[in-house]
PDB file of C-alpha atoms in Angstrom:
ATOM      1  CA  MET A   1     -72.795  48.998 -41.340  1.00 62.00           C
ATOM      2  CA  SER A   2     -72.763  51.171 -44.591  1.00 71.00           C
ATOM      3  CA  LEU A   3     -71.554  54.686 -44.250  1.00 77.00           C
ATOM      4  CA  PRO A   4     -73.680  57.565 -45.439  1.00 90.00           C
ATOM      5  CA  SER A   5     -73.315  59.274 -48.742  1.00 96.00           C
ATOM      6  CA  LEU A   6     -70.995  62.369 -48.659  1.00 96.00           C
ATOM      7  CA  LEU A   7     -70.796  65.619 -50.677  1.00 98.00           C
ATOM      8  CA  ALA A   8     -67.834  67.528 -50.218  1.00 97.00           C
ATOM      9  CA  VAL A   9     -67.731  71.239 -51.243  1.00 98.00           C
ATOM     10  CA  PHE A  10     -64.375  73.348 -51.421  1.00 98.00           C
ATOM     11  CA  ALA A  11     -63.122  76.199 -52.995  1.00 97.00           C
ATOM     12  CA  HIS A  12     -60.178  75.137 -55.234  1.00 97.00           C
ATOM     13  CA  PRO A  13     -58.874  71.962 -56.880  1.00 97.00           C
ATOM     14  CA  ASP A  14     -56.482  70.324 -54.221  1.00 96.00           C
ATOM     15  CA  ASP A  15     -58.725  71.544 -51.300  1.00 95.00           C
ATOM     16  CA  GLU A  16     -60.652  68.369 -51.279  1.00 96.00           C
ATOM     17  CA  SER A  17     -57.655  66.222 -51.052  1.00 95.00           C
ATOM     18  CA  LEU A  18     -56.012  68.265 -48.378  1.00 91.00           C
ATOM     19  CA  SER A  19     -58.938  68.771 -46.239  1.00 90.00           C
ATOM     20  CA  ALA A  20     -60.996  65.671 -46.749  1.00 92.00           C
ATOM     21  CA  GLY A  21     -59.041  63.248 -48.977  1.00 93.00           C
ATOM     22  CA  GLY A  22     -58.930  60.637 -46.162  1.00 92.00           C
ATOM     23  CA  VAL A  23     -62.570  60.696 -45.426  1.00 91.00           C
ATOM     24  CA  LEU A  24     -63.669  60.550 -49.088  1.00 94.00           C
ATOM     25  CA  ALA A  25     -61.340  57.597 -49.465  1.00 95.00           C
ATOM     26  CA  ARG A  26     -62.643  55.799 -46.545  1.00 93.00           C
ATOM     27  CA  HIS A  27     -66.255  56.419 -47.511  1.00 93.00           C
ATOM     28  CA  ALA A  28     -65.830  55.271 -50.982  1.00 96.00           C
ATOM     29  CA  ALA A  29     -63.857  52.040 -49.648  1.00 95.00           C
ATOM     30  CA  ALA A  30     -66.910  51.306 -47.712  1.00 94.00           C
ATOM     31  CA  GLY A  31     -69.013  51.497 -50.759  1.00 95.00           C
ATOM     32  CA  ALA A  32     -70.625  54.787 -49.941  1.00 96.00           C
ATOM     33  CA  ARG A  33     -71.369  57.376 -52.862  1.00 97.00           C
ATOM     34  CA  THR A  34     -69.147  60.293 -52.701  1.00 98.00           C
ATOM     35  CA  ALA A  35     -68.673  63.235 -54.783  1.00 98.00           C
ATOM     36  CA  VAL A  36     -67.048  66.654 -54.678  1.00 98.00           C
ATOM     37  CA  VAL A  37     -68.201  70.105 -55.799  1.00 98.00           C
ATOM     38  CA  THR A  38     -65.317  72.660 -56.482  1.00 98.00           C
ATOM     39  CA  ALA A  39     -66.373  76.181 -56.565  1.00 98.00           C
ATOM     40  CA  THR A  40     -63.475  77.727 -58.773  1.00 97.00           C
ATOM     41  CA  TRP A  41     -61.630  76.871 -62.026  1.00 96.00           C
ATOM     42  CA  ALA A  42     -63.383  75.957 -65.245  1.00 95.00           C
ATOM     43  CA  ALA A  43     -63.515  72.560 -67.060  1.00 95.00           C
ATOM     44  CA  GLY A  44     -60.747  72.429 -69.732  1.00 94.00           C
ATOM     45  CA  THR A  45     -58.105  73.995 -67.557  1.00 94.00           C
ATOM     46  CA  GLY A  46     -55.089  72.213 -66.274  1.00 93.00           C
ATOM     47  CA  ARG A  47     -56.141  72.128 -62.776  1.00 96.00           C
ATOM     48  CA  ALA A  48     -59.541  70.710 -63.657  1.00 97.00           C
ATOM     49  CA  ALA A  49     -57.662  67.872 -65.302  1.00 97.00           C
ATOM     50  CA  GLU A  50     -55.512  67.389 -62.201  1.00 97.00           C
ATOM     51  CA  LEU A  51     -58.656  67.518 -59.963  1.00 98.00           C
ATOM     52  CA  ALA A  52     -60.178  64.622 -62.362  1.00 98.00           C
ATOM     53  CA  GLU A  53     -57.213  62.438 -61.540  1.00 98.00           C
ATOM     54  CA  ALA A  54     -57.296  63.140 -57.737  1.00 98.00           C
ATOM     55  CA  LEU A  55     -60.977  62.459 -57.566  1.00 98.00           C
ATOM     56  CA  ARG A  56     -60.387  59.089 -59.413  1.00 98.00           C
ATOM     57  CA  ILE A  57     -57.833  58.084 -56.826  1.00 98.00           C
ATOM     58  CA  LEU A  58     -60.202  58.933 -53.923  1.00 98.00           C
ATOM     59  CA  GLY A  59     -63.205  57.132 -55.599  1.00 98.00           C
ATOM     60  CA  ALA A  60     -65.152  60.475 -55.631  1.00 98.00           C
ATOM     61  CA  GLY A  61     -66.575  60.431 -59.230  1.00 97.00           C
ATOM     62  CA  LYS A  62     -66.004  63.073 -61.721  1.00 97.00           C
ATOM     63  CA  PRO A  63     -65.505  66.840 -61.103  1.00 98.00           C
ATOM     64  CA  ARG A  64     -68.500  68.866 -60.353  1.00 98.00           C
ATOM     65  CA  LEU A  65     -67.484  72.546 -61.092  1.00 98.00           C
ATOM     66  CA  LEU A  66     -69.477  75.752 -60.219  1.00 98.00           C
ATOM     67  CA  GLY A  67     -67.302  77.573 -62.836  1.00 96.00           C
ATOM     68  CA  TYR A  68     -66.300  80.716 -61.149  1.00 97.00           C
ATOM     69  CA  ALA A  69     -62.800  82.315 -61.184  1.00 96.00           C
ATOM     70  CA  ASP A  70     -60.353  82.097 -58.311  1.00 95.00           C
ATOM     71  CA  ALA A  71     -59.910  85.296 -56.658  1.00 93.00           C
ATOM     72  CA  ARG A  72     -56.171  85.387 -57.321  1.00 92.00           C
ATOM     73  CA  VAL A  73     -56.033  83.677 -60.735  1.00 93.00           C
ATOM     74  CA  PRO A  74     -58.476  85.207 -63.330  1.00 90.00           C
ATOM     75  CA  GLN A  75     -57.414  82.777 -66.015  1.00 91.00           C
ATOM     76  CA  SER A  76     -58.782  80.077 -64.003  1.00 96.00           C
ATOM     77  CA  ALA A  77     -62.219  80.612 -65.586  1.00 95.00           C
ATOM     78  CA  PRO A  78     -61.803  82.760 -68.679  1.00 93.00           C
ATOM     79  CA  GLY A  79     -64.650  85.211 -69.054  1.00 92.00           C
ATOM     80  CA  CYS A  80     -66.376  84.282 -65.864  1.00 95.00           C
ATOM     81  CA  GLN A  81     -66.777  86.149 -62.577  1.00 95.00           C
ATOM     82  CA  ARG A  82     -64.589  85.553 -59.604  1.00 96.00           C
ATOM     83  CA  LEU A  83     -66.429  83.554 -57.031  1.00 97.00           C
ATOM     84  CA  CYS A  84     -66.407  86.335 -54.380  1.00 96.00           C
ATOM     85  CA  ASP A  85     -67.916  88.814 -57.012  1.00 96.00           C
ATOM     86  CA  ALA A  86     -70.623  86.735 -58.113  1.00 97.00           C
ATOM     87  CA  PRO A  87     -74.057  87.310 -56.832  1.00 97.00           C
ATOM     88  CA  LEU A  88     -74.655  85.181 -53.741  1.00 97.00           C
ATOM     89  CA  ASP A  89     -78.146  83.916 -54.769  1.00 97.00           C
ATOM     90  CA  GLU A  90     -76.690  82.768 -58.086  1.00 97.00           C
ATOM     91  CA  ALA A  91     -73.838  80.864 -56.360  1.00 98.00           C
ATOM     92  CA  VAL A  92     -76.166  79.204 -53.861  1.00 98.00           C
ATOM     93  CA  ARG A  93     -78.536  78.104 -56.799  1.00 98.00           C
ATOM     94  CA  ARG A  94     -75.779  76.429 -58.619  1.00 98.00           C
ATOM     95  CA  LEU A  95     -74.823  74.618 -55.556  1.00 98.00           C
ATOM     96  CA  VAL A  96     -78.335  73.561 -54.634  1.00 98.00           C
ATOM     97  CA  ALA A  97     -78.683  71.952 -58.107  1.00 98.00           C
ATOM     98  CA  HIS A  98     -75.699  69.703 -57.271  1.00 98.00           C
ATOM     99  CA  ILE A  99     -77.209  68.874 -53.682  1.00 98.00           C
ATOM    100  CA  ARG A 100     -80.464  68.129 -55.129  1.00 98.00           C
ATOM    101  CA  GLU A 101     -79.033  66.003 -58.013  1.00 98.00           C
ATOM    102  CA  PHE A 102     -76.679  63.971 -55.828  1.00 98.00           C
ATOM    103  CA  ARG A 103     -78.775  63.950 -52.608  1.00 97.00           C
ATOM    104  CA  PRO A 104     -76.132  63.429 -49.888  1.00 97.00           C
ATOM    105  CA  ASP A 105     -76.831  62.369 -46.398  1.00 95.00           C
ATOM    106  CA  ILE A 106     -74.131  64.440 -45.285  1.00 93.00           C
ATOM    107  CA  MET A 107     -71.758  67.344 -46.536  1.00 94.00           C
ATOM    108  CA  VAL A 108     -68.391  68.903 -45.666  1.00 94.00           C
ATOM    109  CA  THR A 109     -66.965  72.237 -46.353  1.00 94.00           C
ATOM    110  CA  HIS A 110     -64.376  74.928 -45.223  1.00 93.00           C
ATOM    111  CA  ASP A 111     -65.061  76.286 -41.674  1.00 90.00           C
ATOM    112  CA  ALA A 112     -65.998  79.975 -41.276  1.00 90.00           C
ATOM    113  CA  TYR A 113     -62.212  81.253 -41.008  1.00 91.00           C
ATOM    114  CA  GLY A 114     -61.663  79.516 -44.356  1.00 91.00           C
ATOM    115  CA  GLY A 115     -59.156  77.145 -42.837  1.00 87.00           C
ATOM    116  CA  LEU A 116     -55.663  77.781 -41.701  1.00 83.00           C
ATOM    117  CA  PRO A 117     -54.964  80.396 -44.139  1.00 84.00           C
ATOM    118  CA  GLY A 118     -58.292  82.076 -44.304  1.00 90.00           C
ATOM    119  CA  HIS A 119     -58.212  82.542 -48.107  1.00 93.00           C
ATOM    120  CA  PRO A 120     -61.210  84.560 -49.313  1.00 96.00           C
ATOM    121  CA  ASP A 121     -62.492  81.951 -51.763  1.00 97.00           C
ATOM    122  CA  HIS A 122     -62.604  79.398 -48.776  1.00 97.00           C
ATOM    123  CA  VAL A 123     -64.542  81.814 -46.524  1.00 96.00           C
ATOM    124  CA  HIS A 124     -66.954  82.504 -49.282  1.00 97.00           C
ATOM    125  CA  THR A 125     -67.322  78.804 -50.238  1.00 98.00           C
ATOM    126  CA  HIS A 126     -68.271  78.231 -46.555  1.00 96.00           C
ATOM    127  CA  ARG A 127     -71.068  80.999 -46.626  1.00 97.00           C
ATOM    128  CA  VAL A 128     -72.369  79.732 -50.015  1.00 98.00           C
ATOM    129  CA  THR A 129     -72.317  76.012 -48.699  1.00 97.00           C
ATOM    130  CA  MET A 130     -74.101  77.020 -45.231  1.00 95.00           C
ATOM    131  CA  LEU A 131     -76.977  78.653 -47.330  1.00 96.00           C
ATOM    132  CA  ALA A 132     -77.232  76.050 -49.933  1.00 97.00           C
ATOM    133  CA  ALA A 133     -77.375  72.955 -47.569  1.00 96.00           C
ATOM    134  CA  GLN A 134     -80.547  74.687 -46.094  1.00 95.00           C
ATOM    135  CA  ALA A 135     -82.105  76.016 -49.195  1.00 97.00           C
ATOM    136  CA  ALA A 136     -81.702  72.669 -50.931  1.00 97.00           C
ATOM    137  CA  GLY A 137     -84.535  71.311 -48.720  1.00 96.00           C
ATOM    138  CA  LEU A 138     -86.893  74.287 -49.498  1.00 96.00           C
ATOM    139  CA  GLY A 139     -89.053  73.635 -52.515  1.00 95.00           C
ATOM    140  CA  GLN A 140     -90.022  77.193 -53.056  1.00 96.00           C
ATOM    141  CA  LEU A 141     -86.364  78.235 -53.388  1.00 96.00           C
ATOM    142  CA  SER A 142     -84.710  77.588 -56.625  1.00 96.00           C
ATOM    143  CA  PRO A 143     -87.625  75.432 -58.003  1.00 96.00           C
ATOM    144  CA  ASP A 144     -85.863  75.093 -61.305  1.00 95.00           C
ATOM    145  CA  ALA A 145     -82.767  73.222 -59.616  1.00 96.00           C
ATOM    146  CA  GLY A 146     -84.320  69.923 -58.980  1.00 96.00           C
ATOM    147  CA  ALA A 147     -86.780  68.249 -56.267  1.00 97.00           C
ATOM    148  CA  PRO A 148     -85.849  69.367 -52.694  1.00 97.00           C
ATOM    149  CA  TRP A 149     -83.480  67.420 -50.619  1.00 97.00           C
ATOM    150  CA  GLN A 150     -82.234  68.173 -47.200  1.00 95.00           C
ATOM    151  CA  PRO A 151     -78.917  66.792 -46.082  1.00 95.00           C
ATOM    152  CA  CYS A 152     -78.696  65.252 -42.654  1.00 91.00           C
ATOM    153  CA  ALA A 153     -75.722  67.072 -41.520  1.00 89.00           C
ATOM    154  CA  LEU A 154     -73.296  69.654 -42.651  1.00 90.00           C
ATOM    155  CA  TYR A 155     -69.704  69.411 -41.214  1.00 87.00           C
ATOM    156  CA  LEU A 156     -66.826  72.021 -41.179  1.00 89.00           C
ATOM    157  CA  ALA A 157     -63.107  71.280 -41.634  1.00 87.00           C
ATOM    158  CA  THR A 158     -60.994  73.058 -39.275  1.00 82.00           C
ATOM    159  CA  HIS A 159     -57.881  72.699 -37.041  1.00 83.00           C
ATOM    160  CA  PRO A 160     -57.418  72.504 -33.369  1.00 84.00           C
ATOM    161  CA  HIS A 161     -55.092  75.145 -31.602  1.00 87.00           C
ATOM    162  CA  SER A 162     -52.741  72.194 -30.421  1.00 86.00           C
ATOM    163  CA  ALA A 163     -52.082  71.072 -34.104  1.00 83.00           C
ATOM    164  CA  VAL A 164     -50.709  74.446 -35.373  1.00 84.00           C
ATOM    165  CA  PRO A 165     -47.055  74.257 -33.960  1.00 84.00           C
ATOM    166  CA  THR A 166     -46.722  70.979 -35.819  1.00 79.00           C
ATOM    167  CA  LEU A 167     -48.255  72.048 -38.850  1.00 76.00           C
ATOM    168  CA  ARG A 168     -46.062  75.214 -39.059  1.00 72.00           C
ATOM    169  CA  ASP A 169     -43.019  72.957 -39.632  1.00 69.00           C
ATOM    170  CA  VAL A 170     -44.917  71.830 -42.682  1.00 66.00           C
ATOM    171  CA  ILE A 171     -46.530  74.908 -44.095  1.00 66.00           C
ATOM    172  CA  GLY A 172     -44.120  77.393 -42.811  1.00 68.00           C
ATOM    173  CA  ALA A 173     -44.748  80.740 -41.031  1.00 66.00           C
ATOM    174  CA  ARG A 174     -47.812  82.810 -41.907  1.00 60.00           C
ATOM    175  CA  LYS A 175     -48.754  86.267 -40.670  1.00 65.00           C
ATOM    176  CA  ALA A 176     -52.214  84.669 -39.416  1.00 76.00           C
ATOM    177  CA  VAL A 177     -53.122  81.110 -38.998  1.00 84.00           C
ATOM    178  CA  TYR A 178     -56.849  80.213 -38.230  1.00 88.00           C
ATOM    179  CA  SER A 179     -57.689  77.381 -35.766  1.00 88.00           C
ATOM    180  CA  VAL A 180     -60.230  76.736 -32.952  1.00 85.00           C
ATOM    181  CA  PRO A 181     -59.793  75.687 -29.277  1.00 88.00           C
ATOM    182  CA  ASP A 182     -59.265  72.066 -28.812  1.00 83.00           C
ATOM    183  CA  GLU A 183     -62.394  71.731 -26.654  1.00 81.00           C
ATOM    184  CA  GLN A 184     -64.391  72.446 -29.650  1.00 80.00           C
ATOM    185  CA  VAL A 185     -63.101  69.304 -31.302  1.00 72.00           C
ATOM    186  CA  THR A 186     -65.656  66.756 -30.362  1.00 67.00           C
ATOM    187  CA  ALA A 187     -65.342  63.562 -32.572  1.00 60.00           C
ATOM    188  CA  THR A 188     -62.678  61.908 -34.896  1.00 68.00           C
ATOM    189  CA  VAL A 189     -62.627  59.459 -37.805  1.00 73.00           C
ATOM    190  CA  ASP A 190     -59.448  57.704 -38.159  1.00 81.00           C
ATOM    191  CA  VAL A 191     -58.181  58.040 -41.885  1.00 87.00           C
ATOM    192  CA  GLY A 192     -54.795  56.319 -41.206  1.00 88.00           C
ATOM    193  CA  PRO A 193     -55.446  53.307 -43.544  1.00 92.00           C
ATOM    194  CA  TRP A 194     -56.157  55.726 -46.268  1.00 92.00           C
ATOM    195  CA  MET A 195     -53.310  58.050 -46.118  1.00 92.00           C
ATOM    196  CA  ARG A 196     -51.422  56.656 -49.171  1.00 93.00           C
ATOM    197  CA  GLN A 197     -54.670  57.491 -51.186  1.00 95.00           C
ATOM    198  CA  LYS A 198     -54.799  60.861 -49.683  1.00 93.00           C
ATOM    199  CA  ILE A 199     -51.090  61.730 -50.337  1.00 94.00           C
ATOM    200  CA  ALA A 200     -51.388  60.270 -54.112  1.00 96.00           C
ATOM    201  CA  ALA A 201     -54.530  62.652 -54.411  1.00 96.00           C
ATOM    202  CA  VAL A 202     -52.620  65.645 -53.241  1.00 94.00           C
ATOM    203  CA  LEU A 203     -49.600  64.862 -55.465  1.00 95.00           C
ATOM    204  CA  ALA A 204     -51.988  64.524 -58.395  1.00 97.00           C
ATOM    205  CA  HIS A 205     -52.440  68.503 -58.114  1.00 97.00           C
ATOM    206  CA  ARG A 206     -49.062  68.709 -59.862  1.00 95.00           C
ATOM    207  CA  SER A 207     -49.068  72.455 -60.605  1.00 93.00           C
ATOM    208  CA  GLU A 208     -49.798  73.395 -56.981  1.00 91.00           C
ATOM    209  CA  VAL A 209     -47.130  70.885 -55.760  1.00 90.00           C
ATOM    210  CA  GLU A 210     -44.650  72.169 -58.006  1.00 87.00           C
ATOM    211  CA  ARG A 211     -45.169  75.780 -57.155  1.00 82.00           C
ATOM    212  CA  GLY A 212     -45.134  74.743 -53.380  1.00 71.00           C
ATOM    213  CA  ALA A 213     -48.829  75.707 -52.632  1.00 58.00           C
ATOM    214  CA  SER A 214     -49.687  72.225 -51.410  1.00 51.00           C
ATOM    215  CA  TRP A 215     -48.150  70.787 -48.396  1.00 47.00           C
ATOM    216  CA  SER A 216     -45.138  68.673 -49.168  1.00 41.00           C
ATOM    217  CA  ALA A 217     -45.778  66.110 -46.534  1.00 37.00           C
ATOM    218  CA  PRO A 218     -49.394  65.856 -45.537  1.00 40.00           C
ATOM    219  CA  THR A 219     -49.083  62.771 -43.718  1.00 37.00           C
ATOM    220  CA  ARG A 220     -50.481  64.049 -40.481  1.00 37.00           C
ATOM    221  CA  ARG A 221     -52.898  66.801 -41.499  1.00 40.00           C
ATOM    222  CA  PRO A 222     -56.042  66.119 -39.480  1.00 40.00           C
ATOM    223  CA  HIS A 223     -59.680  66.282 -40.960  1.00 42.00           C
ATOM    224  CA  VAL A 224     -61.611  68.068 -38.561  1.00 40.00           C
ATOM    225  CA  CYS A 225     -64.671  70.343 -38.337  1.00 39.00           C
ATOM    226  CA  ARG A 226     -66.246  72.793 -35.764  1.00 40.00           C
ATOM    227  CA  PRO A 227     -69.271  71.864 -33.528  1.00 37.00           C
ATOM    228  CA  THR A 228     -72.592  73.303 -33.537  1.00 38.00           C
ATOM    229  CA  PRO A 229     -73.856  74.157 -29.912  1.00 37.00           C
ATOM    230  CA  GLY A 230     -76.717  71.817 -28.705  1.00 36.00           C
ATOM    231  CA  ARG A 231     -76.018  68.800 -31.160  1.00 35.00           C
ATOM    232  CA  ARG A 232     -74.845  65.594 -29.892  1.00 34.00           C
ATOM    233  CA  ASN A 233     -71.654  63.956 -31.063  1.00 36.00           C
ATOM    234  CA  LEU A 234     -71.634  61.302 -33.537  1.00 35.00           C
ATOM    235  CA  PRO A 235     -71.941  57.820 -31.848  1.00 31.00           C
ATOM    236  CA  GLY A 236     -68.580  56.219 -30.670  1.00 30.00           C
ATOM    237  CA  ARG A 237     -66.804  55.153 -33.736  1.00 32.00           C
ATOM    238  CA  HIS A 238     -63.966  57.703 -33.631  1.00 31.00           C
ATOM    239  CA  PRO A 239     -60.275  56.974 -32.951  1.00 29.00           C
ATOM    240  CA  PRO A 240     -58.164  59.640 -31.466  1.00 27.00           C
ATOM    241  CA  ASP A 241     -57.269  61.668 -34.517  1.00 30.00           C
ATOM    242  CA  GLY A 242     -58.355  62.417 -38.061  1.00 37.00           C
ATOM    243  CA  PHE A 243     -61.730  63.878 -38.872  1.00 41.00           C
ATOM    244  CA  VAL A 244     -63.627  65.718 -36.340  1.00 42.00           C
ATOM    245  CA  CYS A 245     -67.352  66.372 -37.092  1.00 46.00           C
ATOM    246  CA  VAL A 246     -70.605  67.474 -35.544  1.00 39.00           C
ATOM    247  CA  PRO A 247     -74.043  67.737 -37.381  1.00 45.00           C
ATOM    248  CA  THR A 248     -75.366  71.217 -38.352  1.00 46.00           C
ATOM    249  CA  TYR A 249     -78.513  70.060 -40.123  1.00 50.00           C
ATOM    250  CA  ARG A 250     -80.579  67.089 -39.653  1.00 48.00           C
ATOM    251  CA  ARG A 251     -83.706  65.452 -41.293  1.00 51.00           C
ATOM    252  CA  PRO A 252     -86.697  64.380 -39.042  1.00 44.00           C
ATOM    253  CA  ALA A 253     -86.568  60.773 -37.982  1.00 39.00           C
ATOM    254  CA  GLY A 254     -87.858  58.457 -40.591  1.00 40.00           C
ATOM    255  CA  SER A 255     -87.846  60.998 -43.547  1.00 42.00           C
ATOM    256  CA  GLY A 256     -84.550  60.122 -45.389  1.00 40.00           C
ATOM    257  CA  SER A 257     -81.728  57.391 -45.345  1.00 35.00           C
ATOM    258  CA  GLY A 258     -81.739  54.481 -43.060  1.00 31.00           C
ATOM    259  CA  SER A 259     -78.035  55.085 -42.457  1.00 29.00           C
ATOM    260  CA  PRO A 260     -77.228  55.048 -38.496  1.00 26.00           C
ATOM    261  CA  TRP A 261     -75.471  58.352 -38.952  1.00 27.00           C
ATOM    262  CA  ALA A 262     -78.723  59.638 -40.185  1.00 24.00           C
ATOM    263  CA  ALA A 263     -80.139  59.882 -36.618  1.00 20.00           C
ATOM    264  CA  PHE A 264     -78.254  62.180 -34.037  1.00 20.00           C
TER     265      PHE A 264
END
């Protein structure tokens, strides 16, 4: 059975590889359409070039950049606003345009914590994506951004409490690490066969690896996401570790893709 088309939205170059690299590679290997929108850094910068190589490795197409500056690196998008300072409606409209152009069945982004470190760009990308995923299906919002399209589901990448002790051995001690109760983890996707691609994509972000920002050994990093109360788990095709996901949005039956993942 074919997998649904997947659009990942993350804050910085390398977030897509660390947080969803295995899932992107798995979808691409199955013939599914995959793409990544990155909220910060501009075309022509070194990290944008590294992103292009990572996406090539993952089979996720060419970079799609919202063009905002990293909160901590003004030179990431010279002359542009920081993501966190940009008008919210403007950032949402930019992402809506990508959603309507790519027309994904499912989306994935940071959780409300912004992942383990709680980076402000991660948190804000979560907010923008949550709004854009809904707004994309409403024709009277951003009518100049393309024909309406409602993704089936939006998934949030996170980490269960039980994973934190092991992950600390890799990422080191932090003042705060954000994770969720294990019981909120409800489904998994095994990305083991695609770990070599995932690691290669992480290492393609050479500038981050060299400065120690990316994890040096991401071989057991789980891809997970938080559940939305009242939604049913994806049907049984999930080995015991990897990517945990629960639908947030869904299209009415018969209104979109025929993928089995489109009916929850």
